[in-house]
Amino acid sequence: MKDKNVILLGPPASGKGTQARQLAGYLGVPCLGTGKLLRDEIERETAVGLEAKGYIEGGSYVPDAVILAMVESWLGENVDGWLMDGFPRTIPQAEALQESAIPPSRVIVLDVPRGDLELRITRRRECTGCGVTFAVDHLDEVICPDCKTPTLVSRADDALDSFKVRYENYEELTVPLFDYYEGLGMLDRVDGTQSPDEVFAEILKLVGG
Ligand SMILES: [Zn+2]
């Protein structure tokens, strides 16, 4: 039987978002990303959205209670199974989810060492001509493989700064969840340094696909 309530966790730049979209399609379940959920609530100007907006504009994190209120209402609309991409982010969120009517059945962590993640970000290029983004093999590459013009730029400095903050956040808040879920016998790890297809194949084996 396929797992229907799956949580996918992993550090920033681990390829988690891509895997989550693919897996949600395969399982035929909706995918919850709290970033998108927040943006939707703010856009619709719901009570919880307006509350969240206040925190974001004040430059602080949206508190667990606000996030949980959003997630619970989302869960209520998606009772036939779901995938969560990067949620829960903290132990209190995980504990609350465990108390919900449809708790997770499996938690999968994409393991990628920090050095590999930084290398991925360093290799990323964007073409200012045609807009394509991809990873270069040689760091001094300037010719776009798509439109063949010398218009490649790197945003690596900014990207590495923001990565550092997000990674440290992940280590501090999310990595403790691994022990929590391991204690519940629900945790599996996948080697995220493999190709996206290999990673997906391993995930499918875990969810019984
Ligand atoms: Zn181009």
Coordinates of N, CA and C in Angstrom, one line a residue, residues 28-183:
G28 N -0.8 11.4 -6.5 CA -2.2 12.0 -6.7 C -2.7 12.8 -5.5
V29 N -1.8 13.4 -4.8 CA -2.2 14.2 -3.6 C -1.7 15.6 -3.7
P30 N -2.4 16.6 -3.0 CA -1.9 17.9 -3.0 C -0.7 18.1 -2.2
C31 N 0.2 19.1 -2.6 CA 1.4 19.3 -1.9 C 1.3 20.6 -1.1
L32 N 1.6 20.6 0.1 CA 1.6 21.7 1.0 C 3.0 22.3 1.1
G33 N 3.2 23.5 0.7 CA 4.4 24.3 1.0 C 4.0 25.5 1.8
T34 N 4.5 25.7 3.0 CA 4.0 26.7 3.9 C 4.2 28.1 3.3
G35 N 5.3 28.2 2.5 CA 5.5 29.5 1.9 C 4.4 30.0 1.0
K36 N 3.9 29.0 0.1 CA 2.8 29.3 -0.8 C 1.5 29.5 0.0
L37 N 1.3 28.6 1.0 CA 0.1 28.7 1.8 C 0.0 30.1 2.4
L38 N 1.1 30.6 3.0 CA 1.2 31.9 3.6 C 0.8 33.0 2.6
R39 N 1.5 32.9 1.4 CA 1.2 33.9 0.3 C -0.3 33.9 -0.1
D40 N -0.9 32.7 -0.2 CA -2.3 32.6 -0.6 C -3.2 33.3 0.5
E41 N -2.9 33.0 1.8 CA -3.7 33.5 2.9 C -3.6 35.0 2.9
I42 N -2.4 35.5 2.7 CA -2.2 37.0 2.7 C -2.9 37.6 1.5
E43 N -2.8 37.0 0.4 CA -3.5 37.5 -0.8 C -5.0 37.6 -0.6
R44 N -5.5 36.5 0.0 CA -7.0 36.5 0.2 C -7.4 37.3 1.4
E45 N -6.4 37.9 2.1 CA -6.7 38.7 3.3 C -7.6 38.0 4.3
T46 N -7.3 36.8 4.5 CA -8.0 36.1 5.6 C -7.5 36.6 7.0
A47 N -8.2 36.2 8.0 CA -7.8 36.7 9.4 C -6.4 36.3 9.7
V48 N -6.1 35.0 9.4 CA -4.8 34.4 9.7 C -3.7 35.0 8.8
G49 N -4.2 35.3 7.5 CA -3.3 35.9 6.6 C -2.8 37.3 7.0
L50 N -3.8 38.1 7.5 CA -3.5 39.4 7.9 C -2.6 39.4 9.1
E51 N -2.8 38.4 10.0 CA -2.0 38.3 11.2 C -0.5 38.0 10.8
A52 N -0.4 37.0 9.9 CA 0.9 36.6 9.4 C 1.6 37.8 8.7
K53 N 0.9 38.6 7.9 CA 1.4 39.7 7.2 C 2.1 40.7 8.2
G54 N 1.4 40.9 9.3 CA 1.9 41.8 10.3 C 3.3 41.4 10.8
Y55 N 3.5 40.1 11.0 CA 4.8 39.6 11.5 C 5.8 39.7 10.4
I56 N 5.5 39.4 9.2 CA 6.5 39.4 8.1 C 6.9 40.8 7.9
E57 N 5.9 41.8 7.8 CA 6.3 43.2 7.6 C 7.1 43.7 8.8
G58 N 6.9 43.2 10.0 CA 7.7 43.6 11.1 C 9.1 42.9 11.1
G59 N 9.3 42.1 10.1 CA 10.7 41.5 10.0 C 10.8 40.3 11.0
S60 N 9.7 39.7 11.5 CA 9.9 38.6 12.4 C 9.3 37.3 11.8
Y61 N 9.6 36.2 12.4 CA 9.1 34.9 11.9 C 7.6 34.8 12.3
V62 N 6.9 34.2 11.5 CA 5.4 33.9 11.8 C 5.4 32.8 12.9
P63 N 4.8 33.1 14.0 CA 4.8 32.1 15.1 C 4.1 30.8 14.8
D64 N 4.5 29.7 15.4 CA 4.0 28.4 15.2 C 2.5 28.4 15.2
A65 N 1.9 29.1 16.2 CA 0.4 29.0 16.3 C -0.3 29.5 15.1
V66 N 0.3 30.6 14.5 CA -0.4 31.1 13.2 C -0.2 30.1 12.1
I67 N 1.0 29.6 11.9 CA 1.3 28.6 10.9 C 0.4 27.4 11.1
L68 N 0.3 27.0 12.3 CA -0.5 25.8 12.6 C -2.0 26.0 12.3
A69 N -2.5 27.2 12.5 CA -3.9 27.5 12.2 C -4.1 27.3 10.7
M70 N -3.2 27.8 9.9 CA -3.3 27.7 8.5 C -3.2 26.3 8.0
V71 N -2.2 25.5 8.6 CA -2.1 24.1 8.2 C -3.3 23.3 8.5
E72 N -3.8 23.5 9.7 CA -5.0 22.8 10.1 C -6.2 23.0 9.2
S73 N -6.4 24.2 8.8 CA -7.5 24.5 7.9 C -7.2 23.8 6.5
W74 N -5.9 23.8 6.1 CA -5.6 23.2 4.8 C -5.8 21.7 4.9
L75 N -5.4 21.1 6.1 CA -5.6 19.6 6.3 C -7.1 19.2 6.2
G76 N -7.9 20.2 6.8 CA -9.4 19.9 6.8 C -10.0 19.8 5.4
E77 N -9.3 20.5 4.4 CA -9.8 20.5 3.0 C -9.1 19.4 2.2
N78 N -8.1 18.7 2.8 CA -7.4 17.7 2.1 C -7.2 16.4 2.9
V79 N -8.4 15.8 3.1 CA -8.4 14.6 4.0 C -8.0 13.3 3.4
D80 N -7.9 13.3 2.0 CA -7.6 12.0 1.3 C -6.1 11.8 1.1
G81 N -5.3 12.5 1.8 CA -3.8 12.3 1.6 C -3.2 13.6 1.3
W82 N -1.9 13.7 1.6 CA -1.2 15.0 1.3 C 0.3 14.7 1.4
L83 N 1.0 15.7 0.8 CA 2.5 15.7 0.9 C 2.9 17.0 1.5
M84 N 3.8 17.0 2.4 CA 4.3 18.3 2.9 C 5.7 18.5 2.5
D85 N 6.0 19.7 2.0 CA 7.3 20.1 1.5 C 7.9 21.1 2.5
G86 N 8.8 20.6 3.3 CA 9.4 21.5 4.3 C 8.6 21.9 5.5
F87 N 7.5 21.2 5.7 CA 6.8 21.4 6.9 C 6.6 20.0 7.6
P88 N 6.6 19.9 8.9 CA 6.9 20.9 9.9 C 8.4 21.3 9.9
R89 N 8.6 22.5 10.4 CA 9.9 23.1 10.5 C 10.5 23.0 11.9
T90 N 9.6 22.9 12.9 CA 10.0 22.9 14.3 C 9.4 21.7 15.0
I91 N 9.9 21.4 16.2 CA 9.3 20.3 17.0 C 7.9 20.7 17.5
P92 N 7.6 21.9 17.9 CA 6.2 22.1 18.3 C 5.2 21.9 17.1
Q93 N 5.7 22.3 15.9 CA 4.8 22.1 14.7 C 4.6 20.6 14.5
A94 N 5.7 19.8 14.7 CA 5.6 18.4 14.4 C 4.7 17.7 15.5
E95 N 4.8 18.1 16.7 CA 3.9 17.6 17.7 C 2.5 17.9 17.5
A96 N 2.2 19.1 17.0 CA 0.8 19.5 16.7 C 0.3 18.7 15.6
L97 N 1.1 18.4 14.6 CA 0.7 17.7 13.4 C 0.4 16.2 13.8
Q98 N 1.2 15.7 14.7 CA 1.0 14.3 15.2 C -0.4 14.2 15.9
E99 N -0.9 15.3 16.5 CA -2.1 15.3 17.2 C -3.3 15.4 16.2
S100 N -3.0 15.8 15.0 CA -4.1 16.1 14.0 C -4.9 14.8 13.6
A101 N -6.0 15.0 12.9 CA -6.9 13.9 12.5 C -6.1 13.0 11.5
I102 N -5.3 13.5 10.7 CA -4.6 12.7 9.7 C -3.1 13.0 9.9
P103 N -2.4 12.3 10.8 CA -1.0 12.5 11.0 C -0.2 11.9 9.9
P104 N 1.1 12.2 9.8 CA 1.9 11.7 8.7 C 2.1 10.2 8.9
S105 N 2.3 9.5 7.7 CA 2.6 8.1 7.8 C 4.1 7.8 7.5
R106 N 4.8 8.8 6.9 CA 6.2 8.6 6.6 C 6.9 9.9 6.5
V107 N 8.2 10.0 6.9 CA 9.0 11.2 6.8 C 10.3 10.8 6.1
I108 N 10.5 11.5 5.0 CA 11.7 11.2 4.2 C 12.6 12.5 4.2
V109 N 13.9 12.2 4.6 CA 14.9 13.3 4.6 C 15.8 13.2 3.4
L110 N 16.0 14.2 2.7 CA 17.1 14.3 1.6 C 18.4 14.7 2.2
D111 N 19.3 13.8 2.3 CA 20.6 14.1 2.9 C 21.6 14.7 1.8
V112 N 22.0 15.9 2.0 CA 23.1 16.4 1.1 C 24.0 17.2 2.0
P113 N 25.3 16.9 1.9 CA 26.3 17.7 2.7 C 26.3 19.1 2.4
R114 N 26.6 20.0 3.4 CA 26.6 21.4 3.2 C 27.5 21.9 2.0
G115 N 28.7 21.2 1.9 CA 29.7 21.6 0.9 C 29.1 21.4 -0.5
D116 N 28.3 20.3 -0.7 CA 27.7 20.0 -2.0 C 26.7 21.0 -2.3
L117 N 25.9 21.4 -1.3 CA 24.8 22.4 -1.5 C 25.5 23.7 -2.0
E118 N 26.6 24.1 -1.3 CA 27.2 25.4 -1.6 C 27.8 25.3 -3.1
L119 N 28.3 24.1 -3.4 CA 28.8 24.0 -4.8 C 27.7 24.1 -5.8
R120 N 26.5 23.5 -5.5 CA 25.4 23.7 -6.4 C 25.0 25.1 -6.6
I121 N 25.1 25.9 -5.6 CA 24.7 27.3 -5.7 C 25.8 28.1 -6.4
T122 N 27.0 27.7 -6.2 CA 28.1 28.4 -6.9 C 28.1 28.1 -8.4
R123 N 27.6 27.0 -8.8 CA 27.6 26.6 -10.2 C 26.4 27.1 -10.9
R124 N 25.4 27.7 -10.2 CA 24.2 28.1 -10.8 C 24.4 29.4 -11.6
R125 N 23.8 29.4 -12.9 CA 23.9 30.6 -13.7 C 22.6 30.9 -14.3
E126 N 22.4 32.2 -14.6 CA 21.2 32.6 -15.2 C 21.6 33.3 -16.5
C127 N 20.8 33.1 -17.6 CA 21.1 33.8 -18.8 C 20.2 35.1 -18.8
T128 N 20.9 36.2 -19.0 CA 20.2 37.5 -19.0 C 19.6 37.7 -20.4
G129 N 20.0 36.9 -21.3 CA 19.4 36.9 -22.7 C 18.0 36.2 -22.8
C130 N 18.1 34.9 -22.5 CA 16.8 34.1 -22.7 C 16.2 33.7 -21.4
G131 N 16.9 33.9 -20.2 CA 16.2 33.7 -18.9 C 16.4 32.3 -18.4
V132 N 17.1 31.4 -19.1 CA 17.2 30.0 -18.7 C 18.2 30.0 -17.4
T133 N 17.9 29.1 -16.5 CA 18.9 28.9 -15.4 C 19.3 27.4 -15.4
F134 N 20.6 27.2 -15.1 CA 21.1 25.8 -15.0 C 22.5 25.9 -14.3
A135 N 23.1 24.7 -14.2 CA 24.4 24.6 -13.5 C 25.5 24.5 -14.6
V136 N 26.6 25.3 -14.4 CA 27.7 25.2 -15.3 C 28.7 24.1 -14.9
D137 N 29.5 23.5 -15.8 CA 30.5 22.6 -15.4 C 31.8 23.4 -15.1
H138 N 32.0 24.5 -15.8 CA 33.2 25.3 -15.6 C 32.8 26.7 -15.1
L139 N 33.4 27.1 -14.0 CA 32.9 28.3 -13.3 C 33.1 29.6 -14.1
D140 N 34.0 29.5 -15.1 CA 34.2 30.7 -15.9 C 33.4 30.7 -17.2
E141 N 32.5 29.8 -17.3 CA 31.6 29.7 -18.5 C 30.7 31.0 -18.6
V142 N 30.7 31.6 -19.8 CA 29.8 32.8 -20.0 C 28.8 32.6 -21.1
I143 N 29.0 31.6 -22.0 CA 28.2 31.5 -23.2 C 26.9 30.6 -22.8
C144 N 25.8 31.2 -23.1 CA 24.5 30.4 -22.8 C 24.4 29.2 -23.7
P145 N 24.2 28.0 -23.2 CA 24.0 26.8 -24.1 C 22.8 26.9 -24.9
D146 N 21.8 27.7 -24.5 CA 20.5 27.7 -25.2 C 20.6 28.8 -26.3
C147 N 20.9 30.0 -26.0 CA 20.8 31.1 -27.0 C 22.2 31.5 -27.5
K148 N 23.2 30.8 -27.0 CA 24.6 30.9 -27.5 C 25.2 32.3 -27.5
T149 N 24.7 33.1 -26.6 CA 25.3 34.5 -26.4 C 26.0 34.5 -25.1
P150 N 27.0 35.5 -25.0 CA 27.8 35.5 -23.7 C 27.1 36.3 -22.6
T151 N 25.9 35.9 -22.2 CA 25.1 36.6 -21.3 C 24.8 35.9 -20.0
L152 N 25.7 35.0 -19.6 CA 25.4 34.3 -18.3 C 25.9 35.1 -17.1
V153 N 25.1 35.2 -16.1 CA 25.5 35.8 -14.9 C 25.3 34.9 -13.7
S154 N 26.1 35.1 -12.7 CA 26.0 34.3 -11.4 C 25.4 35.2 -10.4
R155 N 24.5 34.7 -9.6 CA 24.0 35.4 -8.4 C 24.5 34.7 -7.2
A156 N 25.7 34.1 -7.3 CA 26.1 33.2 -6.2 C 26.4 33.9 -4.9
D157 N 26.9 35.2 -5.0 CA 27.3 35.8 -3.7 C 26.0 36.1 -2.9
D158 N 25.0 36.7 -3.5 CA 23.7 36.9 -2.8 C 23.1 35.6 -2.4
A159 N 23.1 34.6 -3.3 CA 22.5 33.3 -3.1 C 23.2 32.6 -1.9
L160 N 24.5 32.7 -1.8 CA 25.2 32.0 -0.8 C 25.0 32.7 0.6
D161 N 24.8 34.0 0.6 CA 24.5 34.7 1.8 C 23.1 34.2 2.4
S162 N 22.1 34.2 1.5 CA 20.8 33.8 1.9 C 20.8 32.3 2.2
F163 N 21.6 31.5 1.5 CA 21.7 30.1 1.8 C 22.2 29.9 3.2
K164 N 23.2 30.6 3.6 CA 23.9 30.5 4.9 C 22.8 30.7 6.0
V165 N 22.0 31.7 5.9 CA 21.0 32.0 6.9 C 20.0 30.8 7.0
R166 N 19.5 30.4 5.8 CA 18.5 29.4 5.7 C 19.0 28.1 6.2
Y167 N 20.3 27.8 5.9 CA 20.9 26.5 6.3 C 21.0 26.4 7.8
E168 N 21.5 27.6 8.4 CA 21.7 27.6 9.8 C 20.4 27.4 10.6
N169 N 19.4 28.1 10.0 CA 18.0 27.9 10.5 C 17.5 26.5 10.5
Y170 N 17.8 25.8 9.4 CA 17.4 24.4 9.2 C 18.1 23.5 10.2
E171 N 19.4 23.8 10.4 CA 20.2 23.0 11.4 C 19.7 23.2 12.8
E172 N 19.3 24.4 13.1 CA 18.9 24.7 14.5 C 17.5 24.2 14.7
L173 N 16.6 24.4 13.8 CA 15.2 24.1 14.1 C 14.7 22.8 13.5
T174 N 15.1 22.4 12.3 CA 14.5 21.3 11.7 C 15.3 20.0 11.9
V175 N 16.6 20.0 12.0 CA 17.4 18.8 12.2 C 17.0 18.1 13.5
P176 N 16.6 18.8 14.6 CA 16.1 18.0 15.8 C 14.9 17.2 15.5
L177 N 14.1 17.5 14.4 CA 13.0 16.7 14.1 C 13.3 15.3 13.7
F178 N 14.6 15.1 13.2 CA 15.0 13.7 12.7 C 14.9 12.7 13.9
D179 N 15.4 13.2 15.1 CA 15.4 12.3 16.3 C 13.9 12.1 16.7
Y180 N 13.1 13.1 16.6 CA 11.7 13.0 17.0 C 11.0 11.9 16.1
Y181 N 11.2 12.0 14.8 CA 10.5 11.1 13.9 C 11.2 9.7 14.0
E182 N 12.5 9.6 14.2 CA 13.2 8.4 14.4 C 12.6 7.6 15.6
G183 N 12.3 8.4 16.6 CA 11.7 7.8 17.8 C 10.4 7.2 17.6

